[in-house]
Coordinates of C-alpha atoms and ligand atoms in Angstrom, one line a residue:
M1 CA 6.1 -14.9 1.4
S2 CA 2.6 -13.6 2.1
N3 CA 1.7 -10.0 1.3
E4 CA 1.5 -9.3 5.1
D5 CA 5.0 -10.6 5.6
K6 CA 6.3 -8.7 2.6
R7 CA 4.9 -5.4 3.8
S8 CA 6.2 -6.1 7.3
N9 CA 9.7 -6.7 6.0
E10 CA 9.4 -3.5 4.0
L11 CA 8.5 -1.6 7.1
E12 CA 11.5 -3.1 9.0
L13 CA 13.8 -2.0 6.2
E14 CA 12.3 1.5 6.1
N15 CA 12.8 1.6 9.8
K16 CA 16.5 1.0 9.4
E17 CA 16.8 3.5 6.6
R18 CA 15.1 6.0 8.8
R19 CA 17.6 5.5 11.5
K20 CA 20.4 6.2 9.0
F21 CA 18.6 9.4 7.9
F22 CA 18.2 10.7 11.4
G23 CA 21.9 10.0 12.0
K24 CA 22.6 12.3 9.0
T25 CA 20.3 15.1 9.9
A26 CA 21.6 15.2 13.4
L27 CA 25.0 16.0 12.0
L28 CA 23.8 18.3 9.2
G29 CA 21.5 20.3 11.5
A30 CA 24.2 20.8 14.1
G31 CA 21.5 20.2 16.7
A32 CA 21.5 16.6 18.1
I33 CA 18.0 15.3 17.3
A34 CA 18.8 11.6 17.7
A35 CA 21.9 9.6 18.1
P36 CA 22.5 7.1 15.3
M37 CA 21.9 3.4 16.2
T38 CA 25.1 1.4 16.1
A39 CA 25.4 -2.1 14.7
T40 CA 26.0 -3.6 18.2
M41 CA 22.9 -1.9 19.5
F42 CA 20.9 -3.5 16.7
A43 CA 22.4 -7.0 17.3
S44 CA 21.6 -6.9 21.0
M45 CA 18.1 -5.7 20.3
A46 CA 17.5 -8.6 17.8
K47 CA 18.6 -11.1 20.4
A48 CA 16.2 -9.6 23.0
N49 CA 13.4 -9.9 20.5
A50 CA 14.1 -13.5 19.7
A51 CA 14.1 -14.4 23.3
E52 CA 10.5 -13.3 23.7
A53 CA 8.2 -16.0 22.3
G54 CA 4.5 -16.0 21.4
N55 CA 2.2 -13.1 21.7
S56 CA 4.4 -10.6 23.5
A57 CA 3.1 -7.2 24.3
F58 CA 6.7 -5.9 24.6
V59 CA 7.8 -3.7 21.7
H60 CA 11.4 -2.8 22.2
P61 CA 12.5 0.8 21.8
G62 CA 13.0 1.5 18.1
D63 CA 10.9 -1.5 17.0
L64 CA 7.7 -1.1 15.2
D65 CA 4.3 -2.2 16.3
E66 CA 2.5 -5.0 14.4
Y67 CA -0.9 -3.2 14.4
Y68 CA -2.3 0.3 13.9
G69 CA -5.2 1.1 16.2
F70 CA -7.6 3.8 15.4
W71 CA -9.2 5.1 18.6
S72 CA -12.1 7.5 18.9
G73 CA -11.3 10.5 21.1
G74 CA -14.9 10.7 22.3
H75 CA -15.9 14.2 23.3
S76 CA -12.4 15.5 22.7
G77 CA -13.7 15.2 19.1
E78 CA -10.5 13.7 17.7
V79 CA -9.3 10.3 16.5
R80 CA -6.0 8.8 17.8
I81 CA -3.6 6.4 16.2
M82 CA -2.2 3.9 18.6
G83 CA 0.5 1.3 18.0
L84 CA -0.4 -2.2 19.2
P85 CA 0.6 -4.1 21.2
S86 CA 2.8 -1.4 22.7
M87 CA -0.2 0.9 23.3
R88 CA 1.9 3.9 22.4
E89 CA 0.0 6.8 21.1
L90 CA 1.4 7.5 17.6
M91 CA -0.6 10.4 16.4
R92 CA -3.7 12.4 16.9
I93 CA -6.0 13.3 14.1
P94 CA -8.1 16.4 14.8
V95 CA -11.6 16.0 13.3
F96 CA -14.5 17.7 15.1
N97 CA -12.3 19.6 17.6
T98 CA -10.0 22.6 17.1
D99 CA -6.4 21.8 17.4
S100 CA -3.8 24.4 18.2
A101 CA -0.8 22.3 17.1
T102 CA -1.9 21.6 13.5
G103 CA -4.3 24.6 13.2
W104 CA -7.2 22.2 12.4
G105 CA -10.3 24.4 12.6
L106 CA -8.3 27.5 12.2
T107 CA -6.7 27.1 8.7
D108 CA -8.5 27.9 5.5
E109 CA -8.1 24.3 4.3
S110 CA -9.7 22.8 7.4
K111 CA -12.5 25.4 7.4
R112 CA -13.3 24.4 3.7
I113 CA -13.3 20.8 4.7
K114 CA -15.6 21.4 7.7
G115 CA -17.9 23.3 5.3
D116 CA -21.3 24.2 6.9
S117 CA -20.0 23.4 10.4
A118 CA -16.7 25.4 10.2
H119 CA -18.0 27.6 13.0
L120 CA -18.4 24.6 15.4
H121 CA -15.4 23.9 17.6
A122 CA -16.7 20.9 19.6
G123 CA -17.6 17.3 18.8
D124 CA -18.2 13.9 20.2
S125 CA -16.6 11.1 18.1
H126 CA -17.6 7.5 18.8
H127 CA -17.1 5.0 16.1
P128 CA -14.0 5.0 13.9
H129 CA -14.2 2.3 11.2
M130 CA -12.1 1.7 8.1
S131 CA -13.2 1.2 4.6
M132 CA -13.1 -2.4 3.3
T133 CA -12.8 -4.5 0.2
D134 CA -14.4 -7.9 0.3
G135 CA -14.7 -7.8 4.1
R136 CA -11.1 -6.8 4.7
Y137 CA -9.6 -3.4 5.6
N138 CA -8.3 -1.7 2.5
G139 CA -6.2 1.1 4.2
K140 CA -8.0 3.9 2.4
Y141 CA -10.3 5.7 4.7
V142 CA -11.4 5.8 8.4
F143 CA -14.9 7.2 8.9
I144 CA -16.1 8.7 12.2
N145 CA -19.3 10.1 13.6
D146 CA -20.0 13.2 15.7
K147 CA -22.9 12.5 18.0
A148 CA -22.8 16.1 19.3
N149 CA -23.4 17.8 16.0
S150 CA -24.9 15.1 13.8
R151 CA -21.8 14.9 11.5
V152 CA -19.8 12.2 9.7
A153 CA -16.2 12.8 8.7
R154 CA -13.7 10.9 6.7
I155 CA -10.0 10.5 7.3
R156 CA -7.7 9.9 4.4
C157 CA -5.3 7.2 5.5
D158 CA -2.5 8.1 3.0
V159 CA -2.0 11.4 4.9
M160 CA -3.9 10.6 8.1
K161 CA -5.9 13.8 7.9
T162 CA -9.6 14.6 7.8
D163 CA -10.6 15.3 4.2
K164 CA -14.4 15.4 4.2
M165 CA -17.1 16.3 6.7
I166 CA -20.8 16.5 6.4
T167 CA -23.7 17.4 8.6
I168 CA -26.5 14.9 8.2
P169 CA -29.9 16.6 7.7
N170 CA -33.3 15.5 9.2
V171 CA -31.7 13.9 12.3
Q172 CA -30.2 14.7 15.7
A173 CA -27.2 12.9 17.1
I174 CA -25.5 10.5 14.7
H175 CA -24.5 7.6 16.9
G176 CA -23.7 4.0 15.6
L177 CA -21.5 4.0 12.5
R178 CA -20.1 1.2 10.4
V179 CA -19.2 0.5 6.8
Q180 CA -20.6 -1.7 4.1
K181 CA -18.1 -4.6 4.2
V182 CA -18.9 -6.5 0.9
P183 CA -18.3 -6.2 -2.0
H184 CA -16.6 -3.0 -0.8
T185 CA -17.4 0.1 1.2
K186 CA -19.7 1.8 -1.2
Y187 CA -21.8 3.1 1.7
V188 CA -21.1 4.3 5.2
I189 CA -24.1 3.5 7.4
C190 CA -25.0 5.4 10.6
N191 CA -27.9 5.9 13.0
G192 CA -29.8 9.0 13.9
E193 CA -30.3 8.4 17.6
F194 CA -32.5 11.2 19.0
E195 CA -36.0 11.2 17.5
I196 CA -37.3 14.5 16.3
P197 CA -40.6 15.8 14.7
M198 CA -40.7 15.5 10.9
N199 CA -40.6 18.4 10.0
N200 CA -38.7 19.9 12.8
D201 CA -39.3 23.5 11.9
G202 CA -40.9 24.8 15.2
K203 CA -44.2 25.2 13.3
S204 CA -45.6 21.7 13.7
S205 CA -46.3 20.4 17.2
M206 CA -43.3 19.8 19.3
E207 CA -45.4 18.1 22.1
D208 CA -47.0 15.5 19.8
V209 CA -44.5 12.7 20.1
S210 CA -46.3 10.6 17.4
T211 CA -44.6 12.8 14.8
Y212 CA -41.1 12.1 16.1
R213 CA -38.9 9.9 14.0
S214 CA -35.4 8.5 13.9
L215 CA -33.6 7.9 10.6
F216 CA -31.1 5.3 9.4
N217 CA -28.5 7.0 7.1
V218 CA -26.8 5.6 4.0
I219 CA -23.8 7.7 2.9
D220 CA -21.9 7.4 -0.3
A221 CA -18.3 6.8 0.9
E222 CA -16.5 8.4 -2.0
K223 CA -18.7 11.4 -2.5
M224 CA -19.5 11.8 1.2
E225 CA -23.1 12.7 0.5
V226 CA -26.2 11.2 2.0
T227 CA -27.6 8.8 -0.7
F228 CA -30.8 8.1 1.2
Q229 CA -32.3 7.9 4.7
V230 CA -34.8 5.3 6.1
M231 CA -37.5 6.3 8.6
V232 CA -38.0 3.7 11.3
D233 CA -40.1 3.0 14.3
G234 CA -38.4 3.7 17.6
N235 CA -34.9 5.2 17.8
L236 CA -31.6 3.7 16.6
D237 CA -28.4 3.0 18.6
N238 CA -25.6 0.9 17.1
T239 CA -25.3 -0.7 13.7
D240 CA -23.3 -3.2 11.6
A241 CA -23.3 -4.7 8.1
D242 CA -23.3 -8.3 6.9
Y243 CA -20.6 -10.1 4.8
D244 CA -22.9 -10.6 1.8
G245 CA -23.6 -7.0 0.8
K246 CA -27.3 -7.5 1.5
Y247 CA -28.3 -6.4 5.0
F248 CA -27.6 -3.8 7.7
A249 CA -28.8 -4.2 11.2
S250 CA -29.4 -1.6 13.9
T251 CA -30.4 -1.8 17.6
C252 CA -33.2 0.3 19.0
Y253 CA -33.3 1.0 22.7
N254 CA -36.4 3.2 22.8
S255 CA -39.2 1.6 20.8
E256 CA -41.6 3.2 23.2
M257 CA -40.7 6.7 21.9
G258 CA -40.4 7.7 25.5
M259 CA -39.2 11.2 26.3
N260 CA -37.8 10.4 29.8
L261 CA -35.9 7.5 31.3
G262 CA -39.0 5.9 32.9
E263 CA -40.8 5.9 29.6
M264 CA -37.8 4.7 27.6
I265 CA -37.4 1.5 29.6
S266 CA -41.0 0.7 30.2
A267 CA -41.5 -2.0 27.5
E268 CA -40.2 -5.5 28.0
R269 CA -38.9 -5.7 24.5
D270 CA -37.3 -3.4 22.0
H271 CA -36.0 -4.5 18.6
V272 CA -33.3 -4.9 16.0
V273 CA -34.2 -3.3 12.6
V274 CA -32.8 -5.1 9.6
F275 CA -32.5 -3.1 6.4
N276 CA -32.6 -4.7 3.0
L277 CA -30.2 -2.8 0.8
A278 CA -31.4 -4.0 -2.6
R279 CA -35.0 -3.2 -1.8
C280 CA -34.0 0.3 -0.4
E281 CA -32.0 1.0 -3.6
A282 CA -34.9 -0.1 -5.8
A283 CA -37.4 2.1 -3.8
L284 CA -35.0 5.0 -4.3
K285 CA -34.8 4.3 -8.0
A286 CA -38.5 4.1 -8.3
G287 CA -38.9 7.4 -6.6
K288 CA -40.7 6.0 -3.6
F289 CA -39.5 8.6 -1.1
K290 CA -40.4 11.9 0.5
T291 CA -38.3 14.9 1.5
Y292 CA -38.5 16.9 4.7
N293 CA -37.3 20.1 6.3
G294 CA -36.8 21.8 3.0
N295 CA -33.9 19.8 1.8
N296 CA -33.8 17.2 -1.0
V297 CA -32.4 14.2 0.7
P298 CA -34.6 11.2 -0.1
V299 CA -36.3 9.6 2.9
L300 CA -37.7 6.1 2.5
D301 CA -40.4 4.8 4.8
G302 CA -39.1 1.8 6.6
R303 CA -41.6 1.8 9.5
K304 CA -43.2 -1.5 10.5
G305 CA -45.1 -3.1 7.6
S306 CA -42.6 -1.7 5.0
D307 CA -40.9 -4.2 2.8
L308 CA -37.6 -2.4 3.2
T309 CA -37.2 -3.5 6.8
R310 CA -37.9 -6.2 9.4
Y311 CA -38.2 -5.7 13.1
I312 CA -36.8 -8.4 15.3
P313 CA -38.0 -8.2 18.9
V314 CA -35.2 -8.6 21.5
P315 CA -35.0 -8.0 25.3
K316 CA -35.3 -4.3 26.2
S317 CA -32.7 -1.6 25.5
P318 CA -30.1 -3.5 23.4
H319 CA -26.9 -1.5 22.7
G320 CA -24.0 -2.9 20.6
M321 CA -24.5 -4.6 17.2
N322 CA -21.7 -6.8 16.0
T323 CA -21.4 -9.1 13.0
S324 CA -19.3 -12.3 13.5
P325 CA -16.3 -12.4 11.2
N326 CA -17.5 -15.7 9.7
G327 CA -20.5 -13.8 8.3
K328 CA -23.1 -15.9 10.0
Y329 CA -24.5 -13.8 12.8
F330 CA -25.6 -10.4 14.0
V331 CA -25.2 -10.2 17.8
A332 CA -27.3 -7.6 19.6
N333 CA -26.0 -6.8 23.1
G334 CA -28.6 -6.8 25.9
K335 CA -27.4 -3.9 28.1
L336 CA -30.4 -4.1 30.5
S337 CA -30.8 -7.8 29.8
P338 CA -28.0 -10.1 30.8
T339 CA -28.2 -11.7 27.4
V340 CA -27.1 -11.2 23.8
S341 CA -29.4 -12.1 21.0
I342 CA -27.9 -14.0 18.1
I343 CA -29.5 -13.4 14.7
A344 CA -28.8 -16.0 12.0
I345 CA -28.1 -13.9 8.9
D346 CA -28.9 -16.9 6.6
K347 CA -32.5 -16.7 7.9
L348 CA -33.0 -13.1 6.8
D349 CA -33.9 -14.0 3.2
A350 CA -36.8 -16.1 4.6
L351 CA -37.8 -13.4 7.0
F352 CA -38.0 -10.8 4.2
S353 CA -40.1 -13.2 2.0
D354 CA -42.4 -13.7 5.1
K355 CA -41.7 -17.4 5.3
I356 CA -40.7 -17.2 8.9
K357 CA -41.5 -14.9 11.9
P358 CA -39.0 -12.3 13.1
R359 CA -38.2 -14.2 16.3
D360 CA -37.4 -17.3 14.2
T361 CA -34.2 -15.7 13.1
I362 CA -32.9 -15.7 16.7
V363 CA -30.8 -18.9 17.1
A364 CA -29.6 -18.3 20.7
E365 CA -29.9 -15.8 23.5
P366 CA -27.1 -16.8 25.9
E367 CA -26.9 -15.3 29.3
L368 CA -23.5 -13.8 29.9
G369 CA -23.6 -11.5 32.9
L370 CA -24.8 -8.0 33.8
G371 CA -24.7 -5.1 31.3
P372 CA -23.5 -6.7 28.0
L373 CA -22.7 -3.7 25.8
H374 CA -20.4 -4.8 22.9
T375 CA -19.1 -8.1 21.5
A376 CA -15.8 -8.8 19.6
F377 CA -14.7 -12.1 18.0
D378 CA -11.6 -14.2 17.4
N379 CA -10.9 -16.6 14.6
K380 CA -11.8 -19.7 16.6
G381 CA -15.5 -19.2 17.0
N382 CA -15.3 -17.4 20.3
A383 CA -16.9 -14.1 21.2
Y384 CA -15.9 -11.6 23.9
T385 CA -18.6 -9.5 25.4
T386 CA -18.1 -6.5 27.7
L387 CA -20.1 -6.7 30.9
F388 CA -20.4 -3.1 32.0
L389 CA -22.0 -3.7 35.4
D390 CA -19.9 -6.8 36.3
S391 CA -16.7 -5.1 35.1
Q392 CA -15.8 -8.2 33.2
I393 CA -15.2 -9.6 29.7
A394 CA -17.1 -12.8 29.1
K395 CA -15.5 -15.1 26.6
W396 CA -18.0 -17.5 25.2
N397 CA -18.4 -19.9 22.3
V398 CA -21.0 -19.0 19.7
E399 CA -21.8 -22.5 18.4
D400 CA -22.0 -23.9 22.0
A401 CA -24.4 -21.1 22.9
I402 CA -26.6 -22.2 20.0
K403 CA -26.4 -25.8 21.1
A404 CA -27.4 -24.8 24.6
H405 CA -30.3 -22.9 23.2
N406 CA -31.4 -26.1 21.4
G407 CA -31.4 -28.0 24.7
E408 CA -28.0 -29.6 24.7
K409 CA -26.1 -29.6 28.0
V410 CA -23.1 -27.5 27.1
N411 CA -21.4 -24.7 28.9
Y412 CA -20.8 -22.0 26.4
I413 CA -19.0 -19.7 28.9
R414 CA -15.2 -20.1 28.5
Q415 CA -13.9 -17.5 30.9
K416 CA -14.8 -14.3 32.7
L417 CA -11.9 -11.8 33.1
D418 CA -12.0 -8.9 35.5
V419 CA -11.3 -5.5 33.8
H420 CA -10.8 -2.2 35.4
Y421 CA -13.5 -0.9 35.3
Q422 CA -16.9 -0.8 33.6
P423 CA -16.0 -1.6 30.0
G424 CA -18.0 -0.1 27.1
H425 CA -16.7 -1.2 23.7
N426 CA -14.1 -3.8 23.1
H427 CA -12.4 -4.8 19.9
T428 CA -10.2 -7.7 18.7
S429 CA -7.4 -7.5 16.2
Q430 CA -9.0 -7.2 12.8
G431 CA -12.1 -8.7 14.5
E432 CA -14.7 -6.8 12.5
T433 CA -13.3 -8.2 9.2
R434 CA -12.7 -11.6 7.6
D435 CA -9.1 -11.3 8.9
A436 CA -10.0 -11.7 12.6
D437 CA -6.8 -13.2 14.0
G438 CA -7.5 -13.9 17.6
K439 CA -4.4 -12.2 19.0
W440 CA -5.4 -9.2 20.9
L441 CA -8.4 -7.8 22.6
I442 CA -8.9 -4.2 23.8
S443 CA -11.3 -3.4 26.6
L444 CA -12.2 0.3 26.7
C445 CA -13.0 0.8 30.3
K446 CA -15.0 3.9 31.3
F447 CA -13.4 4.2 34.8
S448 CA -9.8 3.8 36.0
K449 CA -10.6 4.5 39.7
D450 CA -7.4 3.2 41.6
R451 CA -5.4 2.0 38.6
F452 CA -3.2 5.1 38.2
L453 CA -1.7 7.9 40.3
P454 CA -4.6 10.3 41.3
V455 CA -4.7 13.3 39.0
G456 CA -7.5 15.3 40.6
P457 CA -11.3 14.8 40.5
L458 CA -11.2 14.0 36.8
R459 CA -9.5 10.7 36.1
P460 CA -8.4 9.0 32.9
E461 CA -10.2 6.1 31.4
N462 CA -8.4 2.8 31.1
D463 CA -7.8 1.0 27.8
Q464 CA -6.7 -2.5 28.7
L465 CA -4.8 -4.8 26.4
I466 CA -5.7 -8.5 26.7
D467 CA -3.8 -11.4 25.1
I468 CA -6.4 -13.8 23.6
S469 CA -4.0 -16.0 21.7
G470 CA -4.1 -18.8 24.2
D471 CA -7.0 -20.6 25.8
E472 CA -7.1 -18.1 28.6
M473 CA -7.5 -14.3 28.3
K474 CA -4.5 -12.5 29.9
L475 CA -4.5 -8.9 30.9
V476 CA -1.2 -7.5 29.8
H477 CA -1.4 -3.7 29.9
D478 CA -3.2 -0.7 31.4
G479 CA -3.4 2.4 29.2
P480 CA -4.7 5.7 30.7
T481 CA -6.7 7.7 28.1
Y482 CA -8.4 11.0 27.9
A483 CA -12.1 11.4 27.2
E484 CA -13.5 9.0 25.9
P485 CA -12.5 6.2 23.5
H486 CA -16.0 4.7 22.9
D487 CA -14.7 2.5 20.2
C488 CA -11.6 1.5 18.3
M489 CA -10.5 -0.7 15.4
I490 CA -7.2 -2.6 15.0
V491 CA -5.7 -3.1 11.6
H492 CA -2.5 -5.1 10.7
R493 CA 0.3 -2.8 9.5
S494 CA 0.5 -4.7 6.2
R495 CA -2.8 -3.1 5.2
M496 CA -1.5 0.4 5.6
K497 CA 0.7 2.5 3.4
P498 CA 0.8 6.1 4.5
N499 CA 2.7 8.7 2.5
K500 CA 6.0 10.1 3.8
L501 CA 5.6 13.5 2.1
W502 CA 2.7 15.4 0.7
T503 CA 2.4 15.6 -3.0
R504 CA 2.0 19.0 -4.6
D505 CA -1.3 18.0 -6.2
D506 CA -3.1 17.0 -3.0
P507 CA -6.8 17.9 -3.1
I508 CA -6.7 19.1 0.5
F509 CA -4.9 22.3 -0.5
A510 CA -5.8 22.4 -4.2
P511 CA -8.2 25.4 -3.7
T512 CA -5.3 27.3 -2.1
V513 CA -3.1 26.4 -5.1
A514 CA -5.9 27.6 -7.4
M515 CA -6.2 30.9 -5.5
A516 CA -2.4 31.5 -5.9
K517 CA -2.7 30.8 -9.6
K518 CA -5.4 33.4 -9.9
D519 CA -3.0 35.8 -8.1
G520 CA -0.3 35.0 -10.6
V521 CA 1.8 33.3 -7.8
T522 CA 3.8 30.2 -8.2
L523 CA 3.8 28.7 -4.7
E524 CA 7.0 26.7 -5.1
T525 CA 9.1 29.7 -6.0
D526 CA 7.4 33.0 -5.2
N527 CA 7.4 35.1 -2.1
K528 CA 4.9 37.8 -2.8
V529 CA 2.3 40.1 -1.2
I530 CA -0.9 40.6 -3.2
R531 CA -3.2 43.4 -2.2
D532 CA -6.8 43.2 -3.1
G533 CA -8.7 46.1 -1.4
N534 CA -8.3 45.6 2.3
K535 CA -7.5 41.9 1.7
V536 CA -3.9 41.0 1.7
R537 CA -2.5 37.7 0.6
V538 CA 1.0 36.9 1.7
Y539 CA 2.6 34.0 -0.1
M540 CA 5.8 32.6 1.3
T541 CA 7.9 29.5 1.1
S542 CA 9.7 27.7 3.9
V543 CA 12.9 25.8 3.9
A544 CA 14.6 24.9 7.2
P545 CA 15.4 27.2 9.0
T546 CA 13.9 30.2 7.1
F547 CA 10.7 31.5 5.7
G548 CA 11.0 32.9 2.2
M549 CA 9.9 36.2 3.5
S550 CA 11.4 37.8 6.7
E551 CA 9.1 40.8 6.7
F552 CA 5.9 42.1 5.1
K553 CA 3.8 45.2 5.5
V554 CA 0.0 45.5 6.0
K555 CA -2.4 48.2 7.2
L556 CA -4.3 48.1 10.5
G557 CA -7.6 46.4 9.9
D558 CA -6.6 44.4 6.8
E559 CA -7.8 40.9 6.4
V560 CA -4.5 39.0 6.0
T561 CA -4.2 35.5 4.5
V562 CA -0.8 33.9 5.0
V563 CA 0.0 31.0 2.6
V564 CA 3.0 29.0 3.5
T565 CA 4.5 26.3 1.2
N566 CA 7.0 24.0 2.8
L567 CA 9.6 23.2 0.1
D568 CA 11.5 20.8 2.4
Q569 CA 11.7 17.3 0.8
V570 CA 13.1 15.7 3.9
E571 CA 10.8 13.3 5.8
D572 CA 9.5 14.5 9.1
V573 CA 10.6 18.1 8.6
T574 CA 7.4 19.9 9.3
H575 CA 7.3 23.7 9.7
G576 CA 4.7 25.8 11.4
F577 CA 3.5 29.3 11.2
C578 CA 2.4 31.3 14.2
M579 CA 1.5 35.0 14.3
T580 CA 2.3 36.1 17.9
N581 CA -0.7 37.5 19.8
H582 CA -3.2 36.7 17.1
G583 CA -4.4 33.1 17.9
V584 CA -2.9 32.1 14.5
Q585 CA -1.0 28.9 14.2
M586 CA -0.7 26.0 11.8
E587 CA 1.3 23.0 10.6
V588 CA 2.9 23.0 7.2
G589 CA 4.0 19.5 6.3
P590 CA 6.9 18.7 4.0
Q591 CA 5.7 19.6 0.4
A592 CA 2.4 20.9 1.7
T593 CA 0.7 24.3 1.4
S594 CA -1.3 25.7 4.4
S595 CA -3.1 29.0 4.7
I596 CA -4.7 30.9 7.5
T597 CA -6.8 34.1 7.5
F598 CA -7.0 36.7 10.3
T599 CA -7.4 40.4 10.9
A600 CA -4.3 42.6 11.5
N601 CA -5.9 44.3 14.4
K602 CA -2.8 45.3 16.4
P603 CA -0.5 48.1 15.1
G604 CA 3.2 47.9 15.1
V605 CA 5.7 45.1 14.8
Q606 CA 4.2 41.6 15.0
W607 CA 6.6 38.7 15.0
Y608 CA 5.7 35.5 13.3
Y609 CA 7.6 32.3 13.9
C610 CA 7.9 28.6 13.1
N611 CA 6.2 26.6 15.9
W612 CA 7.1 23.0 14.8
F613 CA 10.7 22.2 15.8
C614 CA 12.5 21.8 12.5
H615 CA 16.2 22.5 12.8
A616 CA 19.0 23.6 15.1
L617 CA 18.1 27.1 14.1
H618 CA 14.4 26.7 14.6
M619 CA 14.3 29.5 17.1
E620 CA 15.7 31.8 14.4
M621 CA 13.0 30.9 11.9
R622 CA 10.9 34.0 12.3
G623 CA 10.0 37.3 10.7
R624 CA 8.1 40.5 11.1
M625 CA 4.7 41.7 10.0
F626 CA 4.6 45.6 10.0
V627 CA 1.1 46.8 10.8
E628 CA 0.8 50.5 9.8
A629 CA -1.8 52.5 11.8
Ligands
LIG701 S1 -21.4 3.5 22.2 CU1 -20.0 4.3 23.9 S2 -19.9 2.4 25.0 CU2 -21.3 5.4 21.3 CU3 -20.6 2.6 20.6 CU4 -21.3 1.7 23.4
LIG702 CU1 10.7 25.6 10.8 CU2 10.6 25.2 13.1

């Protein structure tokens, strides 16, 4: 049995166990949460499943999806977990946004993780990508950029929560983001899109565009620190890594350094910048860098003529950058040009040793249609490119496109499928890894127009699921989504192993545990109020359906920190803490500690309650804060 099958079987077993468990809690809790599944129901379900052959998008009620999808939430600032192929939204992970359900952005833990940007409540997430080992997803982290505030965050996949966030210095608007694929994700790579003066201190000229720069950023994935940056000519848009651990490539849509639309699209050609990782690391080691803007992040000079980079001219304003899963090609998507440019990765060594010219690395430039933005791949040598203006996906064969480029009479276009409407990114199941399996394609359409019931002037977008397992692409599902899934990635469930409970030594709340220790409080047993001047720390436990403390006293104007430790060991029994009329609420997962700090600025009795449904007596899970005037 393969590892994938083994993990899949495990999941099915766990699923059955879970049903038993829910049957029990429903009885114990006196409130009917879910009716237990009977043996007959199981049997009839299994029959229905067997009847559906091939690549079915139908996931029966109670059955589990084959894939996890990680979706960017665009300018909602979050990341969403989808189940594929059902397209059910399984979870939301707040990242750059503030989330009232979990208290992300409000709790002390989330503020510590947000660090220097704890005061920001908005974000624009574009590119969620998972860490890899040897070009395969390893289920450890998902990284995501924030274009709006130049940040990069990391999600820990064992708990599916954001655990690190950094603001990237010397740049504005972090856009394209991917990970080093091979030998493993040592680095996260991302592009600074908007060019700015170096230094950007308001003292040097802001009009003189010749001082404007855009930087490529290389971040240590474990430490979540910028290891180095590379200054380039032009701006940067999207990026990807090779399968050899040697090169990164980024598209540039404004080599002109134009400051308005007309200027930005004036040149006939822009370029792809290729970064040589070994040379960059050597330059860093040799101290060949400068620092800017008063920080100490090393900035290497990768402008034209540098041995760290090569500039490959491509038709103007390219957008997406995608590496084929066989490791052979970088594909730069034309956007304003109806073509994509195929760069042969095995020619890059020769390019860097100046044996060939930059354009010699281009092995084909197939014409696909209007507005090619992003390309995804299957495991049969085919590529799928979104055509924004044509509202289509073009399926084409990579080797045939190269043959056609070399003068052979072959038609590389396999099919064009209408999508609804104006697709941006697309993504195939595991298609950015060696495990591309050619089963599913997602088209993230920017407009839904007439596809759903009208919901006012603002309409959802449309994430379409396409079956690519056969010779023909088949559209099988429309999924309305809220602003704006730029990008997604699809990982087989066998690669994932999320925890069922928190562990008491989790680093996310370790500083809160340390604070309690300093106060002489044992979080797992104590319910105590500690006064420290006008600061009051209220430590309480929770076990369904009660808080360990049903009342506590503070003085008007005190700064109150409430620390709740959820002692429940039962899967899925999450509690919450909400202080009425104070804008204070948070999630406290099973075996987790969460804390939140606010000012007691209202005199009198203030009720607090549990806001995550946990028990038949959930409504009764509340207590009083007495605020003495
Ligand atoms: S970008 Cu949005 S469609 Cu931010 Cu990857 Cu191309
Ligand atoms: Cu505890 Cu609801």
